[in-house]
CSV table of C-alpha atoms and ligand atoms in Angstrom, one decimal:
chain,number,residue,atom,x,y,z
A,1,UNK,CA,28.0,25.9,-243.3
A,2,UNK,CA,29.1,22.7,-241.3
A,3,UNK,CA,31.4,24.3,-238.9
A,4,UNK,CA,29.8,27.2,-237.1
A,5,UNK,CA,26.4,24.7,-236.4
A,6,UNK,CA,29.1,22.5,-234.6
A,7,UNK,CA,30.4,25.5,-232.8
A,8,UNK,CA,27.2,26.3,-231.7
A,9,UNK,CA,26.4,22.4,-231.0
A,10,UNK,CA,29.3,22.5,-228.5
A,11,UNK,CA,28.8,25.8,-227.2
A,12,UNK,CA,25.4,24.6,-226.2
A,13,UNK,CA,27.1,21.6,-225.0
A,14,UNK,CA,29.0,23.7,-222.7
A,15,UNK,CA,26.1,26.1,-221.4
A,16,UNK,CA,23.9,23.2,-220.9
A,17,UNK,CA,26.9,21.5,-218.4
A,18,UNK,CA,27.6,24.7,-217.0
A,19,UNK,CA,23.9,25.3,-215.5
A,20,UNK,CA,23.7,21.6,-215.1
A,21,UNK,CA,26.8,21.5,-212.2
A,22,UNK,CA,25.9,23.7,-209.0
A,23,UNK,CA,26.6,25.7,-206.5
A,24,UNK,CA,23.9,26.0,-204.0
A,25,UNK,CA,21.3,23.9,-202.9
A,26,UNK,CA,18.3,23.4,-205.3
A,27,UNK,CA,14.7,22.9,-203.7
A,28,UNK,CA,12.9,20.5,-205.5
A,29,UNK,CA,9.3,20.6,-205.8
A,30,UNK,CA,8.4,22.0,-208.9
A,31,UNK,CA,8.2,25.7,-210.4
A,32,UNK,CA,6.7,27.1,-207.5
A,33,UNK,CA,9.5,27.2,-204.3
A,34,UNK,CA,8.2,27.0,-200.9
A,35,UNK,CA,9.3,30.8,-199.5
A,36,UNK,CA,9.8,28.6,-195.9
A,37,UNK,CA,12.4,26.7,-197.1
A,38,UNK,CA,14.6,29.5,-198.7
A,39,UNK,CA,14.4,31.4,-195.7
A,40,UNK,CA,15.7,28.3,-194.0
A,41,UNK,CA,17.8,28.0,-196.7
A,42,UNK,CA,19.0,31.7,-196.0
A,43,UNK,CA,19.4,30.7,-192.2
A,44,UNK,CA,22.4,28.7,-193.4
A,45,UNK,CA,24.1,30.6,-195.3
A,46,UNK,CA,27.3,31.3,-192.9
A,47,UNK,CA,27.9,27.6,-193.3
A,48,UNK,CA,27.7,27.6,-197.2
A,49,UNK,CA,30.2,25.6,-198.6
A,50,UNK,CA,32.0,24.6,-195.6
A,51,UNK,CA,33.1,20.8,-195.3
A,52,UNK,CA,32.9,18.2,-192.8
A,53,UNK,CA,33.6,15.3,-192.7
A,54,UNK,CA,32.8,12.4,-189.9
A,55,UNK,CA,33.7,8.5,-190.1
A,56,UNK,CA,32.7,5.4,-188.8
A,57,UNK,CA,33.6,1.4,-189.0
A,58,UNK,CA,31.5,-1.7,-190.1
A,59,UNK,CA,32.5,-4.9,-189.3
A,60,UNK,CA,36.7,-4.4,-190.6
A,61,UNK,CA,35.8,-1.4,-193.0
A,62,UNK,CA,36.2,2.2,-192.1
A,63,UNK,CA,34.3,4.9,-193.9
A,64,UNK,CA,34.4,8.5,-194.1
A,65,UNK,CA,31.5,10.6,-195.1
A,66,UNK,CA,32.2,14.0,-196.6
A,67,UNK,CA,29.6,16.7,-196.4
A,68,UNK,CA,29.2,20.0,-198.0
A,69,UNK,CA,26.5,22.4,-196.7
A,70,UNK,CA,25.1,23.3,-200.3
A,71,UNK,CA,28.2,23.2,-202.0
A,72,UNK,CA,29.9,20.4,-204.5
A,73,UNK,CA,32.5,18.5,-202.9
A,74,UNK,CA,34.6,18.2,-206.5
A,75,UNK,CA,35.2,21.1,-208.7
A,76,UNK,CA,36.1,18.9,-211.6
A,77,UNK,CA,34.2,18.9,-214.6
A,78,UNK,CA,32.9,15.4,-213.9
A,79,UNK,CA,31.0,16.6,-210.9
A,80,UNK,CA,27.8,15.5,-210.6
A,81,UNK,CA,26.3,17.9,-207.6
A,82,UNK,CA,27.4,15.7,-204.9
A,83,UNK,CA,27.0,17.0,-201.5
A,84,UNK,CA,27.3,14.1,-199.4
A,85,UNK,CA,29.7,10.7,-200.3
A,86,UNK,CA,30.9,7.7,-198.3
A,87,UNK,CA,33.9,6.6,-199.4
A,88,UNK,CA,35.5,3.5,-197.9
A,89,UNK,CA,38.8,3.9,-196.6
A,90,UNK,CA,41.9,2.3,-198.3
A,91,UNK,CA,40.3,1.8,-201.5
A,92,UNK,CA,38.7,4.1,-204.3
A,93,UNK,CA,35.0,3.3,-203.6
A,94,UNK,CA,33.1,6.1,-203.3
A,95,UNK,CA,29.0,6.3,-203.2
A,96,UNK,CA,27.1,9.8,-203.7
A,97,UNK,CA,24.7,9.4,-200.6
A,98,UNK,CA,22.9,12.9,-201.7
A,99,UNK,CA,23.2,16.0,-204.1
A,100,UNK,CA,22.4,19.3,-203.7
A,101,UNK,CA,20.4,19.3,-206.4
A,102,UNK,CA,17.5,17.6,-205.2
A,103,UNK,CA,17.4,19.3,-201.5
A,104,UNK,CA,14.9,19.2,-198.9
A,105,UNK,CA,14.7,21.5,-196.0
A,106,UNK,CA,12.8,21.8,-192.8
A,107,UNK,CA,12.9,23.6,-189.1
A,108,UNK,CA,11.3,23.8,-185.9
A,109,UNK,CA,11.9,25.7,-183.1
A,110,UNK,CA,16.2,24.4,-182.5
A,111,UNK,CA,16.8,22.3,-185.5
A,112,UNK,CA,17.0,22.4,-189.1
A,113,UNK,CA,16.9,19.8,-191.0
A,114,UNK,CA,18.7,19.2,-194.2
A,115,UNK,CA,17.9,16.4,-197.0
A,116,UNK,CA,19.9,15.3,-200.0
A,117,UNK,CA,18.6,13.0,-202.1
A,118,UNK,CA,19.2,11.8,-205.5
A,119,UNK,CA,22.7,9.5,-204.3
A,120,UNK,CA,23.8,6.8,-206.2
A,121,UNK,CA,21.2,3.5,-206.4
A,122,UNK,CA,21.9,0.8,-203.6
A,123,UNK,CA,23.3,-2.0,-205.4
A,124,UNK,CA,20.8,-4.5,-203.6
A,125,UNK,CA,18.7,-3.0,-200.7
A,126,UNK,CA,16.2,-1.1,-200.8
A,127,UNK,CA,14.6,-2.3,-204.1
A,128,UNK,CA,18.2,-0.6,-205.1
A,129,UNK,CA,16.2,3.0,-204.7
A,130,UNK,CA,18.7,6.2,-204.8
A,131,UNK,CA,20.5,7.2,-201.8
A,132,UNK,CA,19.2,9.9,-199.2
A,133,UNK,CA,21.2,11.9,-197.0
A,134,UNK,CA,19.8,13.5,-193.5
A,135,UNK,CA,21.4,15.9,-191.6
A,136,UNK,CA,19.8,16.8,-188.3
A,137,UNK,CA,21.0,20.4,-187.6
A,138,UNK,CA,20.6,20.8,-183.7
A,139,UNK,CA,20.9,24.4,-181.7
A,140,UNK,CA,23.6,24.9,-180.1
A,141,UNK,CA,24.9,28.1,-179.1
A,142,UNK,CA,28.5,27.3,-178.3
A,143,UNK,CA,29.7,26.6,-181.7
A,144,UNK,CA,28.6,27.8,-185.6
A,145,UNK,CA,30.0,24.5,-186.7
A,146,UNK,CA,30.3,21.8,-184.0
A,147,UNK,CA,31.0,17.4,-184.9
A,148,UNK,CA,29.3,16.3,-187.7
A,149,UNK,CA,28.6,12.5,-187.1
A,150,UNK,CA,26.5,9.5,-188.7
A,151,UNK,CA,23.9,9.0,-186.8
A,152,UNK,CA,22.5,5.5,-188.4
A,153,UNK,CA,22.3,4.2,-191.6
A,154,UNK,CA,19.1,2.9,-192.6
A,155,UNK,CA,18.8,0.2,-195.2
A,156,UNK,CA,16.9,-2.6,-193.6
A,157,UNK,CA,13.6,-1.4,-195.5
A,158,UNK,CA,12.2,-2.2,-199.1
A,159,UNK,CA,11.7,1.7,-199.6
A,160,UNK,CA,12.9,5.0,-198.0
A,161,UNK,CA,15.9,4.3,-196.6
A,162,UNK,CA,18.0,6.7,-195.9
A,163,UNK,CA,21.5,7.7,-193.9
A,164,UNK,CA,20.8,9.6,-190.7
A,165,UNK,CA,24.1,12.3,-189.9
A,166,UNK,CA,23.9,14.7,-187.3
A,167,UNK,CA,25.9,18.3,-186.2
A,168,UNK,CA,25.4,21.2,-183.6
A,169,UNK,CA,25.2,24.8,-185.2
A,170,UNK,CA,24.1,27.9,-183.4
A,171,UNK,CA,22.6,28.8,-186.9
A,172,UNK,CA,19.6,25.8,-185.6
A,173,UNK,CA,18.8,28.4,-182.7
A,174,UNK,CA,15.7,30.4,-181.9
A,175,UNK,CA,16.2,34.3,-182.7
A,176,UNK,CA,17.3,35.5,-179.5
A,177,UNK,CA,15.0,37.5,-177.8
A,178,UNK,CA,15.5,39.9,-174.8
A,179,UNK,CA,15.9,38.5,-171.3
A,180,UNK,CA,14.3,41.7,-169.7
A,181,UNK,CA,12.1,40.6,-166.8
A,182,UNK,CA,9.2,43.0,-165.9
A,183,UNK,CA,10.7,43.4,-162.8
A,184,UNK,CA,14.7,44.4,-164.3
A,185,UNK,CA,13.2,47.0,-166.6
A,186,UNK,CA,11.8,48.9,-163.5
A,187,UNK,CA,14.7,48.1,-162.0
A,188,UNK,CA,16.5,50.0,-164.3
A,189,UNK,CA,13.9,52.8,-164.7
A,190,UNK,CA,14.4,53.4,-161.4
A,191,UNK,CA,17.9,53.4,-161.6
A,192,UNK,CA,17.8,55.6,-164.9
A,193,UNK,CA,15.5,57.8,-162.6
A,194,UNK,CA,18.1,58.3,-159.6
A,195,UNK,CA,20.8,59.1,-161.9
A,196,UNK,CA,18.9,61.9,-163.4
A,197,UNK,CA,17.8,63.3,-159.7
A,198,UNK,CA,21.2,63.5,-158.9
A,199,UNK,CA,22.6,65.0,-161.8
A,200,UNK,CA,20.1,67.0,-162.4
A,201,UNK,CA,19.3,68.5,-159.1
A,202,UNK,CA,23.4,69.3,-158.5
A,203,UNK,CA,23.3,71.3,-161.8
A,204,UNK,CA,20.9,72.8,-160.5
A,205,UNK,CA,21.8,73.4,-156.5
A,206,UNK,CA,25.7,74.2,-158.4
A,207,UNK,CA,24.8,76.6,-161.0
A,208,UNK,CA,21.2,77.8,-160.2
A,209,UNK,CA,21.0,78.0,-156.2
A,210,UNK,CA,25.0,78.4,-156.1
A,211,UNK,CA,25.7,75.8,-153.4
A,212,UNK,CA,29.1,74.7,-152.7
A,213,UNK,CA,30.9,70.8,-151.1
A,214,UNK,CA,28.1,69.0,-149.7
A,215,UNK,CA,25.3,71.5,-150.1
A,216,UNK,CA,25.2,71.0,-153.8
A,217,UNK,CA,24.0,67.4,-153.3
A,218,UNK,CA,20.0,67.7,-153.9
A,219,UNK,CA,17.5,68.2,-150.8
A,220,UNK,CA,20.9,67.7,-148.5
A,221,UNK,CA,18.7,68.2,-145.7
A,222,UNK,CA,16.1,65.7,-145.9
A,223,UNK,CA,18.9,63.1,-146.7
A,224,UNK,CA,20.4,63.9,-143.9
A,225,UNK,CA,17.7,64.1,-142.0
A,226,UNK,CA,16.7,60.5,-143.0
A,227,UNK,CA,19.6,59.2,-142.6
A,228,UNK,CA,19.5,59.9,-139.3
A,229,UNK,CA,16.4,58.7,-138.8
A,230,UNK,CA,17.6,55.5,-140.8
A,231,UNK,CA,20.2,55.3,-137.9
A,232,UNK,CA,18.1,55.4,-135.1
A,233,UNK,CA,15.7,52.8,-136.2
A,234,UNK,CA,19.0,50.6,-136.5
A,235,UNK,CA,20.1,51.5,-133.2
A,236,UNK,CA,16.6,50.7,-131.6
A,237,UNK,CA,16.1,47.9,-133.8
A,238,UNK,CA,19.3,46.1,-133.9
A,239,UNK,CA,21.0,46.9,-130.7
A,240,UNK,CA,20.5,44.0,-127.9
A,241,UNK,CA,21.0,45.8,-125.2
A,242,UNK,CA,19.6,49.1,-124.4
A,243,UNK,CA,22.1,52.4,-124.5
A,244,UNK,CA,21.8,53.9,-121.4
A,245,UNK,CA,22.9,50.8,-119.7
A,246,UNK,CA,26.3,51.0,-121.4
A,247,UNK,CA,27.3,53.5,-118.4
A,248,UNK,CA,25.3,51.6,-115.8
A,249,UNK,CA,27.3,48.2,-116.7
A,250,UNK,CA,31.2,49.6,-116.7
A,251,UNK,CA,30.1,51.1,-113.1
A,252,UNK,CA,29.4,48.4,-111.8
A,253,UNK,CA,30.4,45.4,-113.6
A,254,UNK,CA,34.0,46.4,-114.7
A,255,UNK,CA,36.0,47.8,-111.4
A,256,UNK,CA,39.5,48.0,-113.5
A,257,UNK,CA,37.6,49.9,-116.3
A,258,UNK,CA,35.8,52.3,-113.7
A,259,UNK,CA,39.1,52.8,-112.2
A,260,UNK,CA,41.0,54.2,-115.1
A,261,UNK,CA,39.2,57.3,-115.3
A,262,UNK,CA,39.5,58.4,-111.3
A,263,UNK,CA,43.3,57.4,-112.5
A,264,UNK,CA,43.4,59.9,-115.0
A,265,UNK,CA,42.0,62.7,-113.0
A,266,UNK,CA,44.4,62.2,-110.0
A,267,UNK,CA,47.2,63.1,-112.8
A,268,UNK,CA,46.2,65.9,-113.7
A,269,UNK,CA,44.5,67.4,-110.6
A,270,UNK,CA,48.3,68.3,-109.3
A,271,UNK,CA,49.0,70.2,-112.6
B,1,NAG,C1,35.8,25.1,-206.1
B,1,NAG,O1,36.0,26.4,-206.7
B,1,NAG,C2,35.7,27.5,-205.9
B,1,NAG,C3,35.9,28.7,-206.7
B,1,NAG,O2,35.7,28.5,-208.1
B,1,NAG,C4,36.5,27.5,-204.7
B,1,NAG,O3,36.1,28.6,-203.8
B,1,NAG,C5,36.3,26.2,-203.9
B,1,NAG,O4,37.1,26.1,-202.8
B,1,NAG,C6,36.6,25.0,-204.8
B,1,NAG,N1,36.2,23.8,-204.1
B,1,NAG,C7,37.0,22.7,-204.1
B,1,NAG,C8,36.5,21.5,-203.3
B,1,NAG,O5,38.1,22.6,-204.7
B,2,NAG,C1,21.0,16.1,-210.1
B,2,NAG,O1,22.1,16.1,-210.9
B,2,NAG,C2,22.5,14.8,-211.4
B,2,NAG,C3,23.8,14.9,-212.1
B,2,NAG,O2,24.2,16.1,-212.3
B,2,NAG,C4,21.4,14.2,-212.2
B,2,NAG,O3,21.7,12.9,-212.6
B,2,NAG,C5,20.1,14.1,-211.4
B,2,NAG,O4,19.0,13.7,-212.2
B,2,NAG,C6,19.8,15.5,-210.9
B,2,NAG,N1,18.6,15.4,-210.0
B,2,NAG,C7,17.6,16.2,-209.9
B,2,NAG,C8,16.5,16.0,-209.0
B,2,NAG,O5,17.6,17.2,-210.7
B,3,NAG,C1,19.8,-3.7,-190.3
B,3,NAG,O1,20.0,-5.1,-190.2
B,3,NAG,C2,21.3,-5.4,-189.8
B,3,NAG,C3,21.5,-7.0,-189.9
B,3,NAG,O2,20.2,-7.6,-190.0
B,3,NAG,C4,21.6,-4.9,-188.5
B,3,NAG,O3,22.9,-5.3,-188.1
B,3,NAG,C5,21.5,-3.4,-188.5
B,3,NAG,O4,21.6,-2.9,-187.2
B,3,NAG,C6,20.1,-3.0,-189.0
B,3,NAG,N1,20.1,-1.6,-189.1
B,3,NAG,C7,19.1,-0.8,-188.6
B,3,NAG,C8,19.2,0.7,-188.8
B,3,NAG,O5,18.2,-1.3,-188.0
């Protein structure tokens, strides 16, 4: 009778470790979960489980800070949900700033912000409160996963402190939404418009009217005909000096230019 209620003592054991240690970030805030902060949750999700790491140096210490976006950063059975811990460099002091199991989450418009809490107790500040972990997600749209750096470390308070860490992701970014102008969309109506004239109205001077070369070019005519029109205004608009006094001028003006055509006659008058 003893043994299998100490089987299923341990295997209980086991199961209750198992769904202790995990995987993804876990809201807190009761039975009921805020449907906002799962979508922001869902938001991040490319980033899930990728590391980062950033460092900085106090007085002659150096520390590193090691980050996982809603993910463990041991696999070991001793884990304890850690998603963000400091660990001073040259030595085997590590603190748990925050675990993913007591997570936070907020946005606005171009940032996302992402809150561990539930790190190991200060030893003497804060009325030795457990640590909290901030990480101010900013938009970007260069980069999925820009720098991760410590922003500040806040500990100068009887309650609340926290560490402040910051990164760029384009994941913080506004849906995009289209950059049509009023005025590019009837741009390219119009354009959508001209295409279809002239496609449409060679089919139809080709295969219905049975043009050929030019001809089949729709209302060939009135083009023209504008063109032409097109050109004169030019020439009367544009042109300093009036046409007819282009003659006039080389008569009088130029004698070497007037010249060459009397020279040109007298060569061929003999022939
Ligand atoms: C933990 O294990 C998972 C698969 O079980 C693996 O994908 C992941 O890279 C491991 N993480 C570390 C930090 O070893
Ligand atoms: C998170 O997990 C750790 C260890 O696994 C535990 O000590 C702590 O109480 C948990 N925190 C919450 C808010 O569930
Ligand atoms: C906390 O106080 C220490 C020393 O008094 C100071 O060096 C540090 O900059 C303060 N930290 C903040 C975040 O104000």
């Amino acid at each position: 009778m003893g043994a299998p209620l100490w089987f299923v003592s341990i295997a209980a054991l086991l199961a209750f470790s198992a769904a202790d240690v995990l995987d993804d970030c876990q809201l807190v805030g009761g039975d009921k979960k805020s449907a906002g902060e799962q979508a922001v949750l869902a938001k991040l999700a490319p980033l899930k489980g990728k590391r980062f790491e950033a460092k900085t140096k106090e007085g002659s210490d150096d520390y590193k800070y090691s980050f996982v976006v809603c993910g463990r950063l041991s696999n070991d059975s001793k884990s304890t949900n850690e998603g963000l811990v400091q660990s001073k460099e040259g030595s085997t002091d590590t603190s748990v700033i925050g675990r993913i199991n007591d997570t936070h989450i907020i946005s606005g418009t171009d940032w996302i912000l992402l809150i561990y809490g539930s790190g190991d107790k200060y030893d003497n500040h804060c009325n030795s409160e457990a640590r909290k972990a901030m990480v101010m997600i900013s938009c970007s749209k260069k980069t999925l996963r820009g720098d991760f750096t410590v922003v500040q470390e806040e500990r100068n308070k009887s309650r609340e402190c926290f560490y402040l860490f910051e990164m760029d992701s384009s994941l913080a970014c506004p849906p995009e939404e289209s950059h049509l102008s009023v005025g590019s969309i009837l741009l390219i109506v119009f354009a959508v418009l001209v295409a279809v004239y002239i496609v449409g109205g060679f089919l139809y001077q080709r295969f219905v009217v049975g043009a050929k070369g030019m001809e089949q070019f729709p209302n060939i005519t009135f083009w023209q005909e504008l063109g032409n029109l097109m050109a004169d205004g030019c020439d009367f608009v544009c042109r300093s000096r009036p046409r007819t006094s282009d003659t006039a001028y080389r008569g009088v003006g130029d004698d070497q230019l007037a010249e060459e055509p009397e020279e040109r006659d007298d060569h061929l008058l003999p022939m």
